Coordinates of C-alpha atoms in Angstrom, one line a residue:
M9 CA -86.5 -8.9 24.7
S10 CA -90.4 -8.4 25.3
I11 CA -91.3 -10.9 22.4
L12 CA -89.0 -13.4 23.8
I13 CA -90.8 -13.5 27.6
E14 CA -94.1 -13.6 25.9
I15 CA -93.1 -16.5 23.7
I16 CA -91.6 -18.4 27.0
L17 CA -94.6 -18.0 28.8
L18 CA -96.8 -19.0 25.8
M19 CA -94.8 -22.3 25.9
V20 CA -94.8 -22.4 29.7
M21 CA -98.7 -22.5 29.7
M22 CA -99.1 -25.2 26.9
T23 CA -100.5 -28.7 28.0
I24 CA -100.7 -31.9 26.0
S25 CA -104.0 -32.7 24.9
L26 CA -104.5 -32.5 21.4
G27 CA -102.9 -36.2 20.3
D28 CA -103.5 -37.4 17.0
G29 CA -106.1 -35.1 15.9
I30 CA -104.0 -32.3 15.5
L31 CA -104.1 -32.1 11.5
E32 CA -107.2 -31.7 12.0
Y33 CA -107.1 -27.8 12.8
V34 CA -104.5 -27.4 9.7
N35 CA -106.5 -25.5 6.9
V36 CA -104.2 -25.9 3.8
L37 CA -106.4 -23.9 1.6
A38 CA -106.1 -20.8 4.1
G39 CA -105.1 -17.7 2.6
T40 CA -105.2 -18.9 -1.1
S41 CA -108.3 -17.0 -2.4
N42 CA -106.6 -14.0 -4.1
S43 CA -106.7 -12.1 -7.3
Y44 CA -104.8 -8.7 -8.0
E45 CA -107.6 -6.6 -6.6
L46 CA -108.0 -8.4 -3.3
S47 CA -105.6 -11.2 -1.6
T48 CA -106.1 -13.0 1.7
G49 CA -103.0 -13.9 2.1
G50 CA -101.2 -14.8 -1.4
E51 CA -100.6 -18.5 -0.7
T52 CA -101.1 -21.8 -2.4
P53 CA -102.0 -25.0 -1.0
L54 CA -98.7 -26.6 0.0
M55 CA -98.1 -30.3 0.4
G56 CA -94.9 -31.6 1.2
R57 CA -92.6 -32.3 4.3
P58 CA -91.5 -29.7 6.9
F59 CA -88.8 -27.5 5.1
G60 CA -89.2 -30.4 2.2
F61 CA -87.0 -29.9 -1.1
N62 CA -90.3 -30.0 -3.1
H63 CA -93.5 -28.8 -2.7
W64 CA -96.8 -30.0 -4.5
S65 CA -99.7 -27.9 -5.2
V66 CA -102.5 -27.8 -7.6
Q67 CA -102.9 -25.9 -10.6
T68 CA -106.3 -24.9 -11.9
E69 CA -105.1 -22.1 -14.4
P70 CA -103.8 -22.1 -17.7
D71 CA -99.8 -21.9 -18.0
G72 CA -99.0 -18.5 -18.9
Q73 CA -101.0 -17.2 -16.0
G74 CA -97.7 -16.4 -14.0
S75 CA -97.3 -17.5 -10.2
R76 CA -100.9 -17.2 -9.5
Y77 CA -101.8 -20.6 -10.7
F78 CA -103.9 -21.5 -8.2
D79 CA -108.0 -20.5 -7.5
P80 CA -109.8 -22.4 -4.9
S81 CA -113.2 -21.4 -6.9
S82 CA -111.7 -22.8 -10.3
R83 CA -113.3 -26.5 -11.3
S84 CA -110.5 -26.7 -13.7
F85 CA -107.5 -29.3 -12.9
Y86 CA -104.3 -28.8 -14.9
G87 CA -102.6 -31.5 -12.3
V88 CA -100.6 -31.6 -9.1
R89 CA -97.7 -29.1 -9.4
C90 CA -94.1 -29.9 -8.4
T91 CA -93.3 -26.2 -6.8
H92 CA -90.3 -24.5 -5.4
Q93 CA -92.6 -21.2 -5.6
P94 CA -92.0 -19.7 -2.1
S95 CA -94.1 -16.2 -2.9
V96 CA -96.3 -15.0 -6.0
W97 CA -94.1 -12.0 -5.9
I98 CA -91.2 -14.5 -6.6
G99 CA -92.5 -16.9 -9.0
D100 CA -91.6 -20.5 -9.7
Y101 CA -88.5 -22.6 -11.0
G102 CA -88.2 -26.4 -11.5
Y103 CA -91.6 -26.9 -11.6
F104 CA -93.6 -29.6 -14.0
L105 CA -97.3 -31.4 -13.1
V106 CA -98.7 -34.8 -13.0
N107 CA -102.5 -35.2 -14.1
A108 CA -104.7 -38.4 -14.7
L109 CA -106.8 -38.2 -17.9
I110 CA -109.6 -40.4 -19.4
S111 CA -111.4 -40.4 -23.1
P112 CA -113.4 -42.9 -24.7
Q113 CA -111.8 -42.4 -27.8
A114 CA -107.9 -41.6 -28.6
F115 CA -106.1 -38.9 -26.8
D116 CA -105.7 -35.7 -27.9
R117 CA -102.3 -34.6 -28.0
S118 CA -103.6 -30.7 -26.8
Q119 CA -105.5 -32.3 -23.9
T120 CA -103.8 -31.5 -20.6
S121 CA -106.5 -30.6 -18.1
V122 CA -109.9 -32.0 -16.9
S123 CA -112.6 -31.1 -14.6
F124 CA -112.5 -31.3 -10.6
A125 CA -114.9 -30.8 -7.6
P126 CA -113.5 -28.8 -5.1
L127 CA -115.7 -30.1 -2.5
Q128 CA -114.5 -33.7 -3.3
T129 CA -110.8 -32.9 -2.8
T130 CA -108.9 -33.0 0.1
Y131 CA -105.6 -31.3 1.1
N132 CA -103.7 -32.3 4.2
P133 CA -100.0 -31.4 4.5
H134 CA -98.9 -34.9 3.8
Y135 CA -101.8 -36.4 1.8
F136 CA -103.6 -35.2 -1.4
K137 CA -106.8 -36.7 -2.9
S138 CA -109.6 -35.9 -5.5
S139 CA -111.9 -37.9 -6.3
A140 CA -113.8 -37.0 -9.7
L141 CA -111.6 -36.1 -12.4
L142 CA -113.5 -35.7 -15.4
P143 CA -112.8 -34.6 -19.2
D144 CA -116.0 -32.4 -18.5
F145 CA -118.8 -32.1 -16.5
E146 CA -121.3 -33.5 -19.0
A147 CA -119.2 -36.8 -18.2
S148 CA -119.9 -37.6 -14.6
A149 CA -122.5 -40.5 -15.8
M150 CA -119.2 -42.4 -16.6
G151 CA -117.5 -41.7 -13.3
G152 CA -114.2 -39.7 -12.8
V153 CA -110.6 -40.5 -12.3
R154 CA -109.7 -40.6 -8.2
M155 CA -106.3 -39.2 -7.8
E156 CA -104.2 -39.2 -4.4
M157 CA -100.7 -37.7 -3.7
T158 CA -98.3 -37.7 -0.8
P159 CA -95.0 -36.6 -0.8
T160 CA -91.7 -37.4 0.7
E161 CA -88.3 -34.9 0.8
H162 CA -87.5 -35.1 -2.9
A163 CA -90.2 -37.5 -4.4
A164 CA -93.8 -38.2 -4.7
F165 CA -96.0 -41.0 -4.5
F166 CA -99.0 -41.0 -6.6
R167 CA -102.1 -43.7 -6.9
F168 CA -104.7 -43.2 -9.5
S169 CA -107.8 -45.1 -10.0
Y170 CA -109.6 -45.0 -13.6
P171 CA -113.0 -45.8 -14.2
P172 CA -113.5 -48.9 -16.3
G173 CA -114.1 -49.0 -20.3
M174 CA -111.9 -45.9 -20.9
N175 CA -108.9 -44.9 -22.5
S176 CA -106.5 -44.0 -19.6
R177 CA -103.6 -41.7 -19.2
V178 CA -100.7 -40.5 -16.8
L179 CA -99.2 -37.2 -18.2
V180 CA -96.1 -36.0 -16.3
R181 CA -95.9 -32.3 -18.1
I182 CA -92.9 -30.5 -18.8
V183 CA -94.1 -26.8 -19.5
D184 CA -91.0 -25.9 -21.0
G185 CA -90.2 -29.1 -22.7
N186 CA -89.4 -29.4 -26.6
S187 CA -87.9 -31.8 -29.2
S188 CA -84.7 -31.5 -27.9
T189 CA -85.6 -32.4 -24.0
P190 CA -83.5 -35.3 -23.4
V191 CA -86.1 -38.3 -22.5
V192 CA -85.5 -42.2 -21.4
L193 CA -88.4 -44.6 -21.6
D194 CA -87.3 -47.9 -20.7
K195 CA -89.1 -51.6 -20.7
D196 CA -88.7 -51.7 -17.2
R197 CA -91.6 -49.0 -16.7
N198 CA -89.1 -46.4 -15.6
F199 CA -88.8 -43.0 -17.4
A200 CA -86.7 -40.0 -17.0
T201 CA -87.4 -36.0 -18.1
R202 CA -86.1 -32.7 -17.0
T203 CA -87.0 -29.2 -16.8
S204 CA -85.2 -26.1 -16.9
V205 CA -88.2 -23.6 -16.4
N206 CA -87.0 -20.7 -13.9
N207 CA -87.2 -16.8 -13.3
G208 CA -83.6 -16.1 -13.9
G209 CA -80.6 -16.2 -11.5
V210 CA -79.4 -19.8 -12.3
P211 CA -76.1 -20.6 -14.0
H212 CA -75.9 -22.3 -17.4
G213 CA -76.9 -25.8 -17.2
F214 CA -79.9 -25.6 -14.5
A215 CA -82.2 -28.4 -14.6
M216 CA -84.9 -30.5 -12.3
F217 CA -84.0 -33.8 -12.9
I218 CA -87.2 -36.2 -13.0
R219 CA -87.0 -39.9 -12.7
G220 CA -90.3 -42.0 -12.5
K221 CA -91.5 -45.4 -12.4
V222 CA -95.0 -46.7 -13.1
D223 CA -96.9 -50.0 -12.1
P224 CA -98.6 -52.0 -14.1
A225 CA -97.0 -51.3 -17.0
P226 CA -98.7 -49.4 -19.8
S227 CA -99.6 -50.1 -22.9
R228 CA -97.3 -47.4 -24.2
M229 CA -95.2 -44.7 -23.4
H230 CA -95.0 -41.6 -25.5
N231 CA -92.3 -38.8 -25.4
L232 CA -94.3 -35.4 -25.7
D233 CA -91.6 -33.2 -26.6
G234 CA -90.5 -33.9 -22.8
S235 CA -93.9 -34.6 -21.5
I236 CA -94.5 -38.4 -20.3
A237 CA -97.5 -39.8 -21.5
L238 CA -98.1 -43.2 -19.8
D239 CA -101.3 -44.9 -21.8
Y240 CA -104.0 -48.0 -21.1
D241 CA -105.8 -49.2 -23.4
T242 CA -109.7 -49.6 -23.1
A243 CA -108.9 -53.5 -23.4
E244 CA -106.9 -53.3 -20.1
N245 CA -109.4 -51.4 -18.0
S246 CA -112.7 -53.7 -18.2
D247 CA -112.6 -53.2 -14.6
R248 CA -111.3 -50.2 -12.5
L249 CA -107.9 -49.7 -13.2
T250 CA -105.5 -48.9 -10.2
V251 CA -102.1 -47.2 -11.2
H252 CA -99.3 -46.3 -8.8
L253 CA -96.5 -43.7 -10.4
R254 CA -93.5 -43.0 -8.2
V255 CA -91.7 -39.9 -9.5
A256 CA -88.5 -38.2 -8.0
T257 CA -86.4 -35.3 -8.3
S258 CA -83.2 -33.9 -7.9
F259 CA -81.2 -30.4 -9.1
I260 CA -78.0 -32.4 -9.4
S261 CA -78.4 -35.3 -11.9
D262 CA -80.4 -37.7 -13.5
E263 CA -78.4 -40.4 -11.4
Q264 CA -79.1 -38.7 -8.4
A265 CA -82.8 -38.5 -8.9
R266 CA -82.7 -42.0 -9.6
S267 CA -81.0 -42.6 -6.6
N268 CA -83.6 -40.5 -4.8
L269 CA -86.5 -42.2 -6.1
D270 CA -84.6 -45.9 -4.7
R271 CA -83.9 -44.3 -1.1
E272 CA -87.3 -42.8 -0.6
L273 CA -89.8 -44.8 -2.6
P274 CA -88.3 -48.5 -3.0
S275 CA -90.4 -51.1 -4.9
G276 CA -91.1 -52.4 -1.7
K277 CA -93.0 -49.5 -0.1
T278 CA -96.5 -48.7 -0.4
F279 CA -98.5 -45.9 -1.0
D280 CA -100.7 -46.2 2.4
S281 CA -97.2 -46.7 4.2
V282 CA -95.8 -43.3 2.9
V283 CA -99.0 -41.6 4.2
M284 CA -98.7 -42.7 7.6
E285 CA -95.3 -42.0 7.5
G286 CA -96.0 -38.6 6.1
E287 CA -98.6 -38.1 8.8
A288 CA -96.5 -39.1 11.7
I289 CA -93.9 -36.7 10.7
W290 CA -96.3 -33.8 10.7
R291 CA -98.0 -34.9 13.7
D292 CA -95.2 -35.0 15.8
R293 CA -93.6 -31.9 14.4
L294 CA -97.0 -29.9 15.2
S295 CA -97.4 -31.6 18.8
V296 CA -94.2 -29.7 20.0
V297 CA -97.0 -27.3 20.9
Q298 CA -100.0 -28.1 22.5
F299 CA -102.9 -27.0 24.3
D300 CA -105.9 -28.1 26.6
E301 CA -108.3 -28.3 24.0
A302 CA -111.2 -28.2 26.5
K303 CA -109.7 -24.5 27.2
Q304 CA -109.5 -23.1 23.7
S305 CA -112.0 -22.3 20.8
S306 CA -111.6 -24.5 17.6
R307 CA -111.3 -21.3 15.3
F308 CA -108.0 -20.2 17.7
L309 CA -106.7 -23.9 17.6
R310 CA -107.1 -23.6 13.4
T311 CA -105.4 -20.2 13.7
F312 CA -102.9 -21.5 15.5
Y313 CA -101.8 -24.8 13.8
T314 CA -102.5 -23.5 10.2
N315 CA -100.0 -21.0 10.9
F316 CA -97.8 -23.3 12.4
Y317 CA -97.9 -25.4 9.5
R318 CA -97.0 -22.6 7.3
T319 CA -93.9 -21.7 9.3
Q320 CA -92.5 -25.0 8.8
L321 CA -92.6 -25.3 5.0
F322 CA -89.9 -22.6 4.4
P323 CA -87.1 -22.2 4.1
R324 CA -86.4 -25.2 2.0
L325 CA -83.6 -27.2 2.1
L326 CA -81.6 -28.3 -1.3
G327 CA -79.7 -31.1 0.3
E328 CA -79.2 -34.5 -1.1
Y329 CA -77.5 -37.7 -0.3
D330 CA -74.5 -38.9 -2.4
E331 CA -73.4 -42.7 -2.6
Q332 CA -71.2 -42.0 0.6
D333 CA -74.3 -41.2 2.2
Q334 CA -73.2 -37.9 3.0
V335 CA -74.9 -34.4 2.5
V336 CA -74.4 -32.4 -0.9
H337 CA -76.3 -29.7 -3.2
Y338 CA -76.4 -28.2 -6.3
S339 CA -74.8 -24.4 -6.2
P340 CA -76.7 -21.9 -7.9
Y341 CA -74.0 -19.7 -7.6
N342 CA -71.4 -21.8 -9.3
G343 CA -73.3 -24.5 -11.1
R344 CA -71.4 -27.1 -9.2
V345 CA -72.3 -29.7 -6.8
M346 CA -71.0 -28.6 -3.1
P347 CA -70.8 -30.2 0.0
G348 CA -73.4 -29.8 2.9
E349 CA -76.9 -28.4 3.0
L350 CA -78.1 -25.2 1.2
S351 CA -81.7 -23.6 2.4
T352 CA -83.3 -21.2 0.4
D353 CA -87.0 -19.5 -0.6
S354 CA -87.3 -17.5 2.3
G355 CA -87.5 -13.6 2.7
F356 CA -85.0 -13.2 5.7
W357 CA -85.6 -9.7 6.4
D358 CA -89.2 -11.1 6.7
A359 CA -88.7 -13.6 8.7
Y360 CA -85.6 -12.8 10.7
R361 CA -87.7 -11.6 14.0
T362 CA -90.5 -14.1 13.7
V363 CA -90.2 -17.3 11.7
Y364 CA -86.2 -17.6 12.5
L365 CA -87.1 -17.1 16.2
W366 CA -90.0 -19.4 16.2
I367 CA -88.2 -22.1 14.6
S368 CA -85.1 -21.8 17.1
F369 CA -88.3 -22.6 20.0
V370 CA -90.0 -25.0 17.9
A371 CA -87.4 -26.8 15.7
P372 CA -83.8 -26.2 17.3
E373 CA -82.5 -29.4 15.2
I374 CA -83.5 -27.7 12.0
L375 CA -81.8 -24.3 12.7
D376 CA -78.2 -25.8 12.6
R377 CA -79.2 -27.0 9.0
L378 CA -80.5 -24.1 7.8
L379 CA -77.3 -22.2 8.7
E380 CA -75.4 -24.5 6.9
G381 CA -73.7 -24.4 3.4
E382 CA -71.8 -22.1 1.4
D383 CA -74.4 -19.2 1.7
P384 CA -73.7 -16.8 4.4
W385 CA -77.2 -15.1 4.2
S386 CA -79.4 -17.8 4.7
G387 CA -82.6 -18.5 3.3
R388 CA -82.5 -16.0 0.7
W389 CA -84.0 -16.3 -2.8
V390 CA -81.0 -18.3 -4.9
M391 CA -83.1 -19.0 -7.8
W392 CA -84.8 -15.9 -8.9

């Protein structure tokens, strides 16, 4: 009861004054400097929509490093990672990577990473940018690739800017892909693939279905054992080349992934408009709680809003909209499509007296959705 009284008093004392600048107090990198010997929080830099179907992060470590795939001091960049990992102790499932590669010669099939400059990289809840992706640091004279990404509920929009005079590639990499991975490449610049990577506890046939569309049309589209390589020749890149990639996901089917892509990132929607949409959603979400900026230190505001942002990431909502505009979800219990929402990726025993109580104050409309669905234990680890 004393906790409830303290929270109510805190809410009463709050005043509105931060306005549009509230996202400046969110530090997405907080808690991400970790090792087995010393942890500052066990976090990864997560970007997405509140309680989103996917999160998007950065992978700096080689495959095979397990759940600790990000090091803020690393200069290696394996790509932006679509992730569902709620904790380094639980691991990831349904993940894949998107990267941008350049080469003065033909691409080496084994090339999957580049170098990048952490200090030239921007992490926001709704937006990612890295301004200098290079094959290696010795190549800095030719200029690097600029990669930007902004997420939606089930999708993400990428914008790449490649330096002139280079062979350029967008790589959608499936970590567990092989020669039998179903892949679709068509003349309308669409592609489809899937990944079944998981840590156990899923039914037979589990998959994350991936649909994408690229603009402009590449010189070639390759199936690299389930991964998708979209190549642009040097001749097409006499000036700085801008490429847009829309990619969407589903746990239900390839058709559902295509529907999610059309719903959230239709062809007429621009990259910048999606950035502004995501920014507005996060600003509105965090603005539920505001302080008199003149009476609080910047350190307090950074700490508060960084933690507030983290409380709006999990549990994850796995609902998708069917043809009748009804919410359905893939069930990890029976492998079938079931009606309603399903929430997951939250340690309920860690959170029931903290996060869920907080959500009941700041996002009561979400709490109803979190408690829907077939699982009587809201938010537990359902794909582990």
